[in-house]
Short mmCIF file of C-alpha atoms in Angstrom, two decimals:
data_model
loop_
_atom_site.label_atom_id
_atom_site.label_comp_id
_atom_site.label_asym_id
_atom_site.label_seq_id
_atom_site.Cartn_x
_atom_site.Cartn_y
_atom_site.Cartn_z
CA UNK A 21 43.36 -58.80 18.98
CA UNK A 22 42.39 -60.80 15.93
CA UNK A 23 39.01 -59.19 15.77
CA UNK A 24 37.47 -59.98 12.40
CA UNK A 25 36.98 -57.03 10.07
CA UNK A 26 33.61 -58.29 8.90
CA UNK A 27 31.54 -60.78 10.83
CA UNK A 28 28.17 -62.14 9.79
CA UNK A 29 26.25 -64.48 12.02
CA UNK A 30 22.87 -66.03 11.37
CA UNK A 31 21.90 -63.46 8.72
CA UNK A 32 18.53 -64.23 7.17
CA UNK A 33 16.60 -62.36 4.53
CA UNK A 34 13.36 -63.15 2.74
CA UNK A 35 11.56 -61.36 -0.06
CA UNK A 36 7.90 -62.13 0.41
CA UNK A 37 7.58 -65.89 0.60
CA UNK A 38 11.02 -66.43 -0.91
CA UNK A 39 13.62 -67.16 1.74
CA UNK A 40 16.92 -66.07 0.17
CA UNK A 41 19.33 -66.17 3.10
CA UNK A 42 18.67 -68.77 5.79
CA UNK A 43 21.50 -68.05 8.21
CA UNK A 44 24.76 -66.86 6.74
CA UNK A 45 27.80 -67.14 9.02
CA UNK A 46 31.03 -65.70 7.69
CA UNK A 47 34.06 -63.91 9.05
CA UNK A 48 36.63 -61.97 7.11
CA UNK A 49 39.88 -61.13 8.86
CA UNK A 50 41.64 -57.82 8.41
CA UNK A 51 43.58 -57.67 5.14
CA UNK A 52 42.11 -60.96 3.97
CA UNK A 53 40.45 -61.51 0.59
CA UNK A 54 37.42 -63.78 0.72
CA UNK A 55 35.40 -64.83 -2.30
CA UNK A 56 31.82 -66.01 -1.95
CA UNK A 57 30.91 -68.41 -4.74
CA UNK A 58 27.54 -69.85 -5.58
CA UNK A 59 25.02 -70.24 -8.37
CA UNK A 60 22.84 -67.47 -9.71
CA UNK A 61 20.07 -66.49 -7.35
CA UNK A 62 21.64 -68.02 -4.23
CA UNK A 63 21.76 -64.67 -2.46
CA UNK A 64 25.36 -63.60 -3.01
CA UNK A 65 24.37 -60.07 -3.99
CA UNK A 66 21.83 -59.92 -1.19
CA UNK A 67 24.58 -60.78 1.31
CA UNK A 68 26.76 -57.95 0.06
CA UNK A 69 23.83 -55.52 0.01
CA UNK A 70 23.10 -56.43 3.62
CA UNK A 71 26.71 -55.67 4.55
CA UNK A 72 26.47 -52.32 2.76
CA UNK A 73 23.20 -51.50 4.49
CA UNK A 74 21.28 -51.29 1.21
CA UNK A 75 19.09 -54.11 2.49
CA UNK A 76 18.13 -54.78 6.08
CA UNK A 77 18.45 -58.41 7.15
CA UNK A 78 15.38 -59.97 8.80
CA UNK A 79 17.50 -61.47 11.57
CA UNK A 80 21.12 -62.06 12.52
CA UNK A 81 24.01 -59.75 13.11
CA UNK A 82 26.55 -58.04 10.87
CA UNK A 83 29.58 -56.53 12.56
CA UNK A 84 32.25 -54.36 11.02
CA UNK A 85 35.29 -53.86 13.26
CA UNK A 86 33.31 -55.54 16.01
CA UNK A 87 30.54 -52.98 15.78
CA UNK A 88 26.97 -54.03 15.01
CA UNK A 89 25.89 -52.27 11.81
CA UNK A 90 22.37 -53.57 11.27
CA UNK A 91 19.70 -51.07 12.20
CA UNK A 92 22.01 -48.06 12.27
CA UNK A 93 20.60 -44.60 11.61
CA UNK A 94 21.26 -43.10 8.17
CA UNK A 95 23.99 -40.83 9.52
CA UNK A 96 25.75 -43.59 11.46
CA UNK A 97 25.47 -45.94 8.51
CA UNK A 98 27.09 -43.35 6.31
CA UNK A 99 30.05 -43.13 8.70
CA UNK A 100 30.51 -46.89 8.37
CA UNK A 101 30.17 -46.76 4.58
CA UNK A 102 32.93 -44.18 4.38
CA UNK A 103 35.44 -46.94 5.01
CA UNK A 104 33.85 -49.22 2.41
CA UNK A 105 34.37 -49.15 -1.36
CA UNK A 106 32.13 -51.09 -3.71
CA UNK A 107 32.58 -52.27 -7.28
CA UNK A 108 29.14 -52.94 -8.72
CA UNK A 109 28.48 -55.67 -11.23
CA UNK A 110 27.78 -53.38 -14.17
CA UNK A 111 30.14 -50.69 -12.96
CA UNK A 112 27.15 -48.49 -12.03
CA UNK A 113 28.91 -45.37 -13.27
CA UNK A 114 26.84 -42.18 -13.34
CA UNK A 115 26.23 -41.44 -17.03
CA UNK A 116 25.64 -37.75 -16.45
CA UNK A 117 29.15 -37.15 -15.11
CA UNK A 118 32.55 -37.40 -16.82
CA UNK A 119 34.77 -40.30 -15.77
CA UNK A 120 36.97 -38.29 -13.40
CA UNK A 121 33.93 -36.98 -11.50
CA UNK A 122 32.70 -40.53 -11.22
CA UNK A 123 35.99 -41.60 -9.68
CA UNK A 124 36.12 -38.59 -7.36
CA UNK A 125 32.42 -38.72 -6.46
CA UNK A 126 32.98 -40.02 -2.93
CA UNK A 127 35.72 -37.47 -2.26
CA UNK A 128 33.53 -34.61 -3.48
CA UNK A 129 30.34 -35.72 -1.76
CA UNK A 130 32.20 -36.09 1.54
CA UNK A 131 33.93 -32.77 0.94
CA UNK A 132 37.30 -34.36 1.63
CA UNK A 133 38.98 -32.04 -0.87
CA UNK A 134 38.40 -29.35 -3.47
CA UNK A 135 37.54 -30.07 -7.11
CA UNK A 136 41.07 -29.53 -8.41
CA UNK A 137 42.62 -31.84 -5.84
CA UNK A 138 39.88 -34.39 -6.46
CA UNK A 139 40.72 -34.30 -10.16
CA UNK A 140 44.37 -35.05 -9.33
CA UNK A 141 43.42 -37.94 -7.06
CA UNK A 142 41.08 -39.27 -9.74
CA UNK A 143 43.93 -39.20 -12.28
CA UNK A 144 46.17 -41.11 -9.84
CA UNK A 145 43.50 -43.75 -9.19
CA UNK A 146 42.84 -44.09 -12.91
CA UNK A 147 46.57 -44.67 -13.40
CA UNK A 148 46.42 -47.41 -10.75
CA UNK A 149 43.88 -49.30 -12.86
CA UNK A 150 45.89 -48.68 -16.01
CA UNK A 151 43.89 -45.86 -17.52
CA UNK A 152 45.32 -42.63 -18.90
CA UNK A 153 44.47 -39.22 -17.51
CA UNK A 154 42.64 -38.27 -20.75
CA UNK A 155 40.07 -41.00 -20.09
CA UNK A 156 38.98 -38.86 -17.14
CA UNK A 157 37.41 -36.35 -19.50
CA UNK A 158 35.39 -38.99 -21.39
CA UNK A 159 31.77 -39.87 -20.66
CA UNK A 160 31.15 -43.36 -19.19
CA UNK A 161 28.87 -44.29 -22.11
CA UNK A 162 31.82 -43.88 -24.51
CA UNK A 163 33.88 -46.57 -22.75
CA UNK A 164 33.89 -50.32 -23.34
CA UNK A 165 32.47 -52.60 -20.61
CA UNK A 166 35.98 -53.58 -19.51
CA UNK A 167 37.02 -49.97 -19.19
CA UNK A 168 33.85 -49.15 -17.29
CA UNK A 169 34.72 -51.89 -14.81
CA UNK A 170 38.18 -50.42 -14.38
CA UNK A 171 36.71 -46.99 -13.76
CA UNK A 172 34.32 -48.59 -11.27
CA UNK A 173 37.34 -50.13 -9.57
CA UNK A 174 39.10 -46.76 -9.49
CA UNK A 175 35.98 -45.25 -7.90
CA UNK A 176 35.85 -48.04 -5.32
CA UNK A 177 39.43 -47.33 -4.20
CA UNK A 178 39.33 -43.53 -4.58
CA UNK A 179 38.65 -42.85 -0.92
CA UNK A 180 41.27 -45.38 0.27
CA UNK A 181 38.69 -47.63 1.92
CA UNK A 182 39.52 -50.26 4.50
CA UNK A 183 37.02 -52.70 3.01
CA UNK A 184 36.35 -53.24 -0.69
CA UNK A 185 33.41 -55.26 -1.94
CA UNK A 186 33.42 -56.69 -5.45
CA UNK A 187 30.17 -57.83 -7.05
CA UNK A 188 30.93 -60.25 -9.89
CA UNK A 189 34.02 -58.35 -11.04
CA UNK A 190 34.66 -60.51 -14.11
CA UNK A 191 31.12 -61.24 -15.32
CA UNK A 192 30.54 -60.30 -18.94
CA UNK A 193 34.21 -59.83 -19.78
CA UNK A 194 36.32 -61.76 -22.22
CA UNK A 195 38.92 -64.09 -20.60
CA UNK A 196 41.82 -61.71 -21.14
CA UNK A 197 40.00 -58.72 -19.77
CA UNK A 198 38.69 -60.85 -16.89
CA UNK A 199 42.21 -61.90 -16.02
CA UNK A 200 43.36 -58.31 -16.22
CA UNK A 201 40.63 -57.27 -13.77
CA UNK A 202 41.63 -60.14 -11.46
CA UNK A 203 45.25 -59.00 -11.52
CA UNK A 204 44.15 -55.45 -10.83
CA UNK A 205 42.08 -56.56 -7.87
CA UNK A 206 44.98 -58.51 -6.39
CA UNK A 207 47.32 -55.62 -7.06
CA UNK A 208 44.98 -52.98 -5.68
CA UNK A 209 44.27 -55.12 -2.66
CA UNK A 210 47.94 -55.42 -1.85
CA UNK A 211 48.65 -51.77 -2.59
CA UNK A 212 45.74 -50.34 -0.61
CA UNK A 213 46.03 -53.09 2.02
CA UNK A 214 42.29 -53.36 2.23
CA UNK A 215 40.09 -56.22 3.32
CA UNK A 216 38.26 -57.60 0.32
CA UNK A 217 35.02 -59.51 -0.03
CA UNK A 218 34.09 -60.57 -3.53
CA UNK A 219 31.22 -62.50 -4.98
CA UNK A 220 31.69 -64.50 -8.10
CA UNK A 221 30.57 -67.57 -9.95
CA UNK A 222 33.76 -67.65 -11.95
CA UNK A 223 35.99 -70.29 -10.35
CA UNK A 224 39.13 -69.09 -12.06
CA UNK A 225 38.61 -65.60 -10.76
CA UNK A 226 37.78 -66.91 -7.28
CA UNK A 227 41.02 -68.94 -7.14
CA UNK A 228 43.05 -65.98 -8.27
CA UNK A 229 41.72 -63.21 -6.04
CA UNK A 230 40.70 -65.19 -2.96
CA UNK A 231 42.80 -66.05 0.09
CA UNK A 232 39.77 -68.03 1.13
CA UNK A 233 36.67 -69.23 -0.70
CA UNK A 234 33.22 -69.64 0.81
CA UNK A 235 30.40 -71.45 -0.95
CA UNK A 236 26.85 -70.15 -0.56
CA UNK A 237 24.11 -72.70 -1.14
CA UNK A 238 20.46 -72.59 -0.12
CA UNK A 239 21.00 -69.40 1.83
CA UNK A 240 23.87 -70.72 3.96
CA UNK A 241 27.64 -70.94 3.75
CA UNK A 242 28.11 -74.68 3.21
CA UNK A 243 31.86 -74.72 2.76
CA UNK A 244 34.73 -72.35 3.43
CA UNK A 245 38.40 -72.94 3.01
CA UNK A 246 41.61 -72.48 1.14
CA UNK A 247 41.38 -72.21 -2.68
CA UNK A 248 43.90 -75.05 -2.96
CA UNK A 249 41.61 -77.43 -1.07
CA UNK A 250 38.48 -76.80 -3.07
CA UNK A 251 39.36 -79.12 -5.96
CA UNK A 252 39.81 -82.14 -3.69
CA UNK A 253 36.66 -81.37 -1.75
CA UNK A 254 34.29 -84.30 -1.47
CA UNK A 255 31.22 -82.33 -0.45
CA UNK A 256 28.84 -83.08 -3.36
CA UNK A 257 27.55 -79.51 -3.58
CA UNK A 258 31.00 -77.96 -3.77
CA UNK A 259 32.23 -80.69 -6.09
CA UNK A 260 29.35 -80.16 -8.50
CA UNK A 261 29.77 -76.39 -8.56
CA UNK A 262 33.53 -76.36 -8.94
CA UNK A 263 33.42 -78.81 -11.82
CA UNK A 264 30.29 -77.30 -13.35
CA UNK A 265 28.32 -80.55 -13.62
CA UNK A 266 24.65 -80.64 -14.45
CA UNK A 267 24.03 -83.71 -12.28
CA UNK A 268 24.24 -83.34 -8.54
CA UNK A 269 22.43 -81.91 -5.55
CA UNK A 270 22.27 -78.39 -7.03
CA UNK A 271 19.16 -78.18 -9.17
CA UNK A 272 19.02 -75.13 -11.36
CA UNK A 273 15.64 -73.44 -11.36
CA UNK A 274 14.37 -74.26 -14.83
CA UNK A 275 10.94 -73.16 -15.87
CA UNK A 276 9.03 -75.33 -18.31
CA UNK B 3 -14.34 -66.97 -3.27
CA UNK B 4 -11.89 -66.38 -6.08
CA UNK B 5 -13.30 -63.04 -7.33
CA UNK B 6 -13.34 -61.73 -3.75
CA UNK B 7 -9.74 -62.74 -3.28
CA UNK B 8 -8.77 -60.93 -6.49
CA UNK B 9 -10.62 -57.77 -5.41
CA UNK B 10 -8.98 -57.92 -2.01
CA UNK B 11 -5.55 -58.32 -3.54
CA UNK B 12 -6.05 -55.36 -5.88
CA UNK B 13 -7.37 -53.24 -3.03
CA UNK B 14 -4.41 -54.11 -0.78
CA UNK B 15 -1.97 -53.39 -3.61
CA UNK B 16 -3.64 -50.03 -4.13
CA UNK B 17 -3.36 -49.16 -0.44
CA UNK B 18 0.28 -50.25 -0.45
CA UNK B 19 1.08 -48.03 -3.43
CA UNK B 20 -0.83 -45.08 -1.97
CA UNK B 21 1.05 -45.42 1.31
CA UNK B 22 4.42 -45.75 -0.40
CA UNK B 23 3.71 -42.74 -2.61
CA UNK B 24 2.66 -40.65 0.40
CA UNK B 25 5.84 -41.61 2.26
CA UNK B 26 7.93 -40.82 -0.81
CA UNK B 27 6.25 -37.43 -1.25
CA UNK B 28 6.66 -36.62 2.44
CA UNK B 29 10.34 -37.57 2.50
CA UNK B 30 11.03 -35.68 -0.74
CA UNK B 31 9.31 -32.49 0.44
CA UNK B 32 11.11 -32.64 3.80
CA UNK B 33 14.45 -32.97 2.03
CA UNK B 34 13.59 -29.89 -0.09
CA UNK B 35 14.09 -27.84 3.07
CA UNK B 36 17.22 -29.55 4.36
CA UNK B 37 20.75 -28.99 3.00
CA UNK B 38 22.93 -30.05 1.26
CA UNK B 39 21.63 -28.81 -2.08
CA UNK B 40 23.02 -29.59 -5.51
CA UNK B 41 22.81 -26.27 -7.40
CA UNK B 42 24.47 -27.56 -10.58
CA UNK B 43 21.99 -30.39 -10.93
CA UNK B 44 19.09 -28.12 -10.06
CA UNK B 45 20.17 -25.62 -12.71
CA UNK B 46 20.42 -28.36 -15.30
CA UNK B 47 16.91 -29.55 -14.46
CA UNK B 48 15.57 -26.00 -14.59
CA UNK B 49 17.00 -25.52 -18.06
CA UNK B 50 15.64 -28.91 -19.11
CA UNK B 51 12.13 -28.18 -17.81
CA UNK B 52 11.93 -24.44 -18.40
CA UNK B 53 13.89 -23.74 -21.53
CA UNK B 54 13.75 -26.92 -23.58
CA UNK B 55 10.01 -27.35 -23.02
CA UNK B 56 9.28 -23.88 -24.36
CA UNK B 57 8.70 -24.90 -28.02
CA UNK B 58 6.31 -27.71 -27.08
CA UNK B 59 4.31 -25.62 -24.63
CA UNK B 60 4.36 -22.55 -26.91
CA UNK B 61 3.00 -24.50 -29.88
CA UNK B 62 0.31 -26.08 -27.71
CA UNK B 63 -0.73 -22.66 -26.43
CA UNK B 64 -0.80 -20.89 -29.78
CA UNK B 65 -3.00 -23.52 -31.41
CA UNK B 66 -5.26 -23.74 -28.37
CA UNK B 67 -5.80 -19.96 -28.49
CA UNK B 68 -6.41 -20.02 -32.23
CA UNK B 69 -8.96 -22.80 -32.19
CA UNK B 70 -10.69 -21.25 -29.23
CA UNK B 71 -11.23 -17.96 -31.10
CA UNK B 72 -12.51 -19.82 -34.13
CA UNK B 73 -14.94 -22.01 -32.19
CA UNK B 74 -16.28 -19.20 -30.01
CA UNK B 75 -16.92 -17.16 -33.12
CA UNK B 76 -19.12 -19.88 -34.63
CA UNK B 77 -21.09 -20.10 -31.42
CA UNK B 78 -21.28 -16.44 -30.51
CA UNK B 79 -22.15 -15.22 -33.99
CA UNK B 80 -25.59 -16.78 -33.56
CA UNK B 81 -26.31 -14.38 -30.69
CA UNK B 82 -24.41 -11.48 -32.25
CA UNK B 83 -22.05 -11.68 -29.27
CA UNK B 84 -18.80 -11.73 -31.23
CA UNK B 85 -17.47 -8.98 -28.96
CA UNK B 86 -17.13 -11.49 -26.15
CA UNK B 87 -14.55 -13.58 -28.00
CA UNK B 88 -11.61 -11.67 -26.53
CA UNK B 89 -13.05 -12.25 -23.10
CA UNK B 90 -13.58 -15.97 -23.64
CA UNK B 91 -10.11 -16.44 -25.08
CA UNK B 92 -8.22 -14.66 -22.33
CA UNK B 93 -10.16 -16.27 -19.49
CA UNK B 94 -10.02 -19.78 -20.90
CA UNK B 95 -6.35 -19.57 -21.75
CA UNK B 96 -5.11 -18.12 -18.47
CA UNK B 97 -7.40 -20.06 -16.17
CA UNK B 98 -7.50 -23.45 -17.82
CA UNK B 99 -6.00 -24.12 -21.20
CA UNK B 100 -2.44 -22.91 -20.69
CA UNK B 101 -1.88 -24.59 -17.30
CA UNK B 102 -3.73 -27.83 -18.07
CA UNK B 103 -2.56 -28.40 -21.63
CA UNK B 104 0.92 -27.15 -20.74
CA UNK B 105 0.98 -29.42 -17.68
CA UNK B 106 -0.06 -32.42 -19.75
CA UNK B 107 2.60 -31.70 -22.36
CA UNK B 108 5.21 -31.40 -19.60
CA UNK B 109 4.01 -34.68 -18.11
CA UNK B 110 4.69 -36.32 -21.47
CA UNK B 111 7.99 -34.62 -22.08
CA UNK B 112 9.61 -34.17 -18.69
CA UNK B 113 7.83 -36.73 -16.50
CA UNK B 114 8.66 -39.50 -18.94
CA UNK B 115 12.31 -38.56 -19.18
CA UNK B 116 12.64 -38.32 -15.38
CA UNK B 117 11.11 -41.77 -14.91
CA UNK B 118 13.30 -43.25 -17.64
CA UNK B 119 16.50 -41.68 -16.30
CA UNK B 120 15.96 -42.51 -12.63
CA UNK B 121 14.54 -45.93 -13.55
CA UNK B 122 17.66 -46.76 -15.55
CA UNK B 123 19.78 -45.59 -12.63
CA UNK B 124 17.82 -47.93 -10.38
CA UNK B 125 18.18 -51.03 -12.55
CA UNK B 126 21.88 -50.40 -13.23
CA UNK B 127 22.54 -50.04 -9.47
CA UNK B 128 23.55 -46.38 -9.81
CA UNK B 129 21.15 -45.44 -7.00
CA UNK B 130 22.79 -48.04 -4.73
CA UNK B 131 26.16 -46.62 -5.76
CA UNK B 132 25.03 -43.13 -4.71
CA UNK B 133 24.11 -44.41 -1.27
CA UNK B 134 27.45 -46.12 -0.80
CA UNK B 135 29.20 -42.90 -1.82
CA UNK B 136 27.59 -40.91 1.01
CA UNK B 137 24.97 -39.27 -1.19
CA UNK B 138 21.29 -39.43 -0.38
CA UNK B 139 19.58 -40.36 -3.66
CA UNK B 140 16.42 -38.47 -2.69
CA UNK B 141 18.43 -35.29 -2.21
CA UNK B 142 20.59 -35.82 -5.27
CA UNK B 143 17.97 -37.02 -7.75
CA UNK B 144 14.49 -36.16 -6.52
CA UNK B 145 14.79 -32.80 -4.75
CA UNK B 146 16.42 -30.89 -7.68
CA UNK B 147 13.73 -32.17 -10.03
CA UNK B 148 10.84 -31.30 -7.74
CA UNK B 149 12.17 -27.81 -7.03
CA UNK B 150 12.84 -27.24 -10.73
CA UNK B 151 9.30 -28.35 -11.58
CA UNK B 152 7.65 -26.19 -8.93
CA UNK B 153 9.70 -23.11 -9.83
CA UNK B 154 9.86 -23.34 -13.61
CA UNK B 155 6.31 -24.34 -14.56
CA UNK B 156 4.74 -20.98 -13.56
CA UNK B 157 7.25 -19.13 -15.80
CA UNK B 158 6.55 -21.51 -18.62
CA UNK B 159 2.80 -21.15 -18.24
CA UNK B 160 3.04 -17.35 -18.02
CA UNK B 161 4.70 -17.39 -21.42
CA UNK B 162 2.09 -19.87 -22.64
CA UNK B 163 -0.65 -17.45 -21.46
CA UNK B 164 0.80 -14.69 -23.61
CA UNK B 165 1.30 -16.96 -26.62
CA UNK B 166 -2.22 -18.42 -26.25
CA UNK B 167 -3.86 -15.00 -26.14
CA UNK B 168 -1.74 -14.01 -29.10
CA UNK B 169 -3.03 -17.08 -31.01
CA UNK B 170 -6.62 -15.96 -30.39
CA UNK B 171 -5.67 -12.45 -31.46
CA UNK B 172 -4.17 -13.71 -34.73
CA UNK B 173 -7.30 -15.61 -35.74
CA UNK B 174 -9.66 -12.84 -34.61
CA UNK B 175 -7.81 -10.11 -36.47
CA UNK B 176 -6.58 -11.83 -39.62
CA UNK B 177 -9.37 -14.34 -40.18
CA UNK B 178 -12.45 -12.93 -38.49
CA UNK B 179 -11.69 -9.29 -39.27
CA UNK B 180 -11.71 -7.81 -35.76
CA UNK B 181 -10.14 -4.44 -35.07
CA UNK B 182 -6.80 -5.23 -33.38
CA UNK B 183 -6.89 -2.27 -31.00
CA UNK B 184 -10.41 -3.02 -29.82
CA UNK B 185 -9.62 -6.72 -29.43
CA UNK B 186 -6.59 -5.99 -27.26
CA UNK B 187 -8.58 -3.41 -25.29
CA UNK B 188 -11.30 -6.02 -24.64
CA UNK B 189 -8.70 -8.58 -23.61
CA UNK B 190 -7.11 -6.21 -21.17
CA UNK B 191 -10.40 -4.91 -19.73
CA UNK B 192 -11.71 -8.35 -18.90
CA UNK B 193 -8.54 -9.75 -17.40
CA UNK B 194 -8.42 -9.94 -13.60
CA UNK B 195 -5.16 -10.63 -11.71
CA UNK B 196 -6.76 -13.71 -10.13
CA UNK B 197 -7.23 -15.27 -13.56
CA UNK B 198 -3.51 -15.27 -14.17
CA UNK B 199 -2.51 -16.01 -10.57
CA UNK B 200 -4.81 -19.03 -10.31
CA UNK B 201 -3.29 -20.38 -13.53
CA UNK B 202 0.23 -19.92 -12.21
CA UNK B 203 -0.57 -21.60 -8.89
CA UNK B 204 -2.02 -24.50 -10.86
CA UNK B 205 1.14 -24.60 -12.96
CA UNK B 206 3.30 -24.84 -9.85
CA UNK B 207 1.19 -27.67 -8.41
CA UNK B 208 1.27 -29.48 -11.77
CA UNK B 209 5.05 -29.06 -11.87
CA UNK B 210 5.24 -30.72 -8.47
CA UNK B 211 2.96 -33.57 -9.55
CA UNK B 212 4.85 -34.25 -12.78
CA UNK B 213 8.26 -34.29 -11.05
CA UNK B 214 6.95 -36.36 -8.14
CA UNK B 215 5.36 -39.00 -10.36
CA UNK B 216 8.37 -39.12 -12.68
CA UNK B 217 10.76 -39.58 -9.76
CA UNK B 218 8.53 -41.98 -7.83
CA UNK B 219 7.94 -44.38 -10.68
CA UNK B 220 11.59 -44.23 -11.73
CA UNK B 221 12.82 -44.72 -8.17
CA UNK B 222 10.77 -47.86 -7.60
CA UNK B 223 11.17 -49.36 -11.05
CA UNK B 224 12.55 -52.85 -11.32
CA UNK B 225 13.16 -55.62 -13.79
CA UNK B 226 15.42 -54.18 -16.48
CA UNK B 227 14.38 -52.46 -19.68
CA UNK B 228 10.78 -53.58 -19.44
CA UNK B 229 10.51 -52.25 -15.89
CA UNK B 230 11.83 -48.88 -16.99
CA UNK B 231 9.30 -48.83 -19.84
CA UNK B 232 6.47 -49.56 -17.43
CA UNK B 233 7.74 -46.89 -15.05
CA UNK B 234 7.77 -44.32 -17.86
CA UNK B 235 4.22 -45.15 -18.92
CA UNK B 236 2.97 -45.09 -15.34
CA UNK B 237 4.68 -41.77 -14.68
CA UNK B 238 2.97 -40.09 -17.64
CA UNK B 239 -0.45 -41.64 -17.07
CA UNK B 240 -0.55 -41.02 -13.33
CA UNK B 241 0.77 -37.46 -13.67
CA UNK B 242 -1.83 -36.69 -16.36
CA UNK B 243 -4.71 -38.03 -14.28
CA UNK B 244 -3.51 -36.22 -11.18
CA UNK B 245 -3.20 -32.98 -13.16
CA UNK B 246 -6.82 -33.21 -14.32
CA UNK B 247 -7.98 -34.17 -10.84
CA UNK B 248 -6.06 -31.41 -9.06
CA UNK B 249 -7.19 -28.95 -11.74
CA UNK B 250 -10.75 -29.47 -10.59
CA UNK B 251 -9.84 -29.20 -6.90
CA UNK B 252 -7.87 -25.99 -7.45
CA UNK B 253 -10.57 -24.47 -9.67
CA UNK B 254 -13.09 -25.22 -6.95
CA UNK B 255 -10.78 -23.64 -4.37
CA UNK B 256 -10.24 -20.46 -6.42
CA UNK B 257 -13.59 -19.92 -8.08
CA UNK B 258 -15.99 -22.32 -6.36
CA UNK B 259 -19.01 -20.89 -4.60
#
């Protein structure tokens, strides 16, 4: 009972001499939407890649449904990933395939259905993110960035995953499109009933899509709590980030 | 101590790359024999390598054959050995010129595009996306290209052989005034099956090298557009050098004493 869907404890990761994660502890309950915030280069993407198994943490444990997932074999890892959908920062659509095949890629690669059925499912998922069926025949390169993100979102939910990971869903979008993507994420989350973990440095987006916000700083989660509490937070690191001040404990890496 | 440190660092980096490349080659070759396969992607690569490279390789071969006939004539005329031109052309083209020049052209055309495509997929996280969608990127991206390279290059080079010999024939008959029937007879008489077969085996090996280097450099590219550019350059340069190096090894194996 009350077993967390995703549980990270003491996750560390270094690239050469650069220690990126120094002990991340985070739990995400089933059906919850957690947003990890933090400056550029604080290891938000690395955290998500560790959860996905794209990177192997140096130490610590990552559990999904109570099961340790670090160090799994390729086949076992794939079984875990089948219940995970991921929206990449740039959409990461495959340019060589039409949009509908992009959306249905997971269904086809896992042989969950035939091509015709996959095309139907793709059309339904595209409709969920507000795109017409005809878009399915287009090539990803012909779409605007906002539309590519929506297609990426449709691909992330195509296999009805239990966990969806969002990497900077609103970065590079204009405010209206960003808000639209936020609404879609909230909507999709409720509709699919999935557990969501997002990373963002956009506070507005974080407040909107998160049930809970966690702040990553110097490779650790330094604060986690309700979005409503973050504005009154006295922790200088959180305060500086939320209000976007130059002065404070967070020093941006600036090269002379 | 500084120069020593620099040498050591370069040497270690070289060993690291060599090890990584060997692992990559081993994994890729193993996956060539394990399902699932992606026939649609393989077919597309075969058309890309085999069909669309035909004009480039054909032009290379025809001019190589032509210049060879012209140059041998200047040399051989001094010994009144013009009759050997057909022999020189057919042996040089089938054994060396068609596979090596063809391989180098393919390295520039196909190797570069493989590195650029896979490299772009790497920096735009498409390769990560493949993994999360239950698709092994080695199987999906690398295996079809390697198989297409190994299978299609011999066909391409066989056609280049014919075109190259034809180039020599054109110059010999229309410029140097040889009798066409005798020239063709000489060509045919001197040609041994091993000449052609050795060239085709070379072509297959070169196809493997070009695809492997294109995929390897693309797969490990990083750092945005500049990284992809570097990967493309490295793919072409390393494939070209390996082609010349393996050409010697294979020639030694086929015809060495």
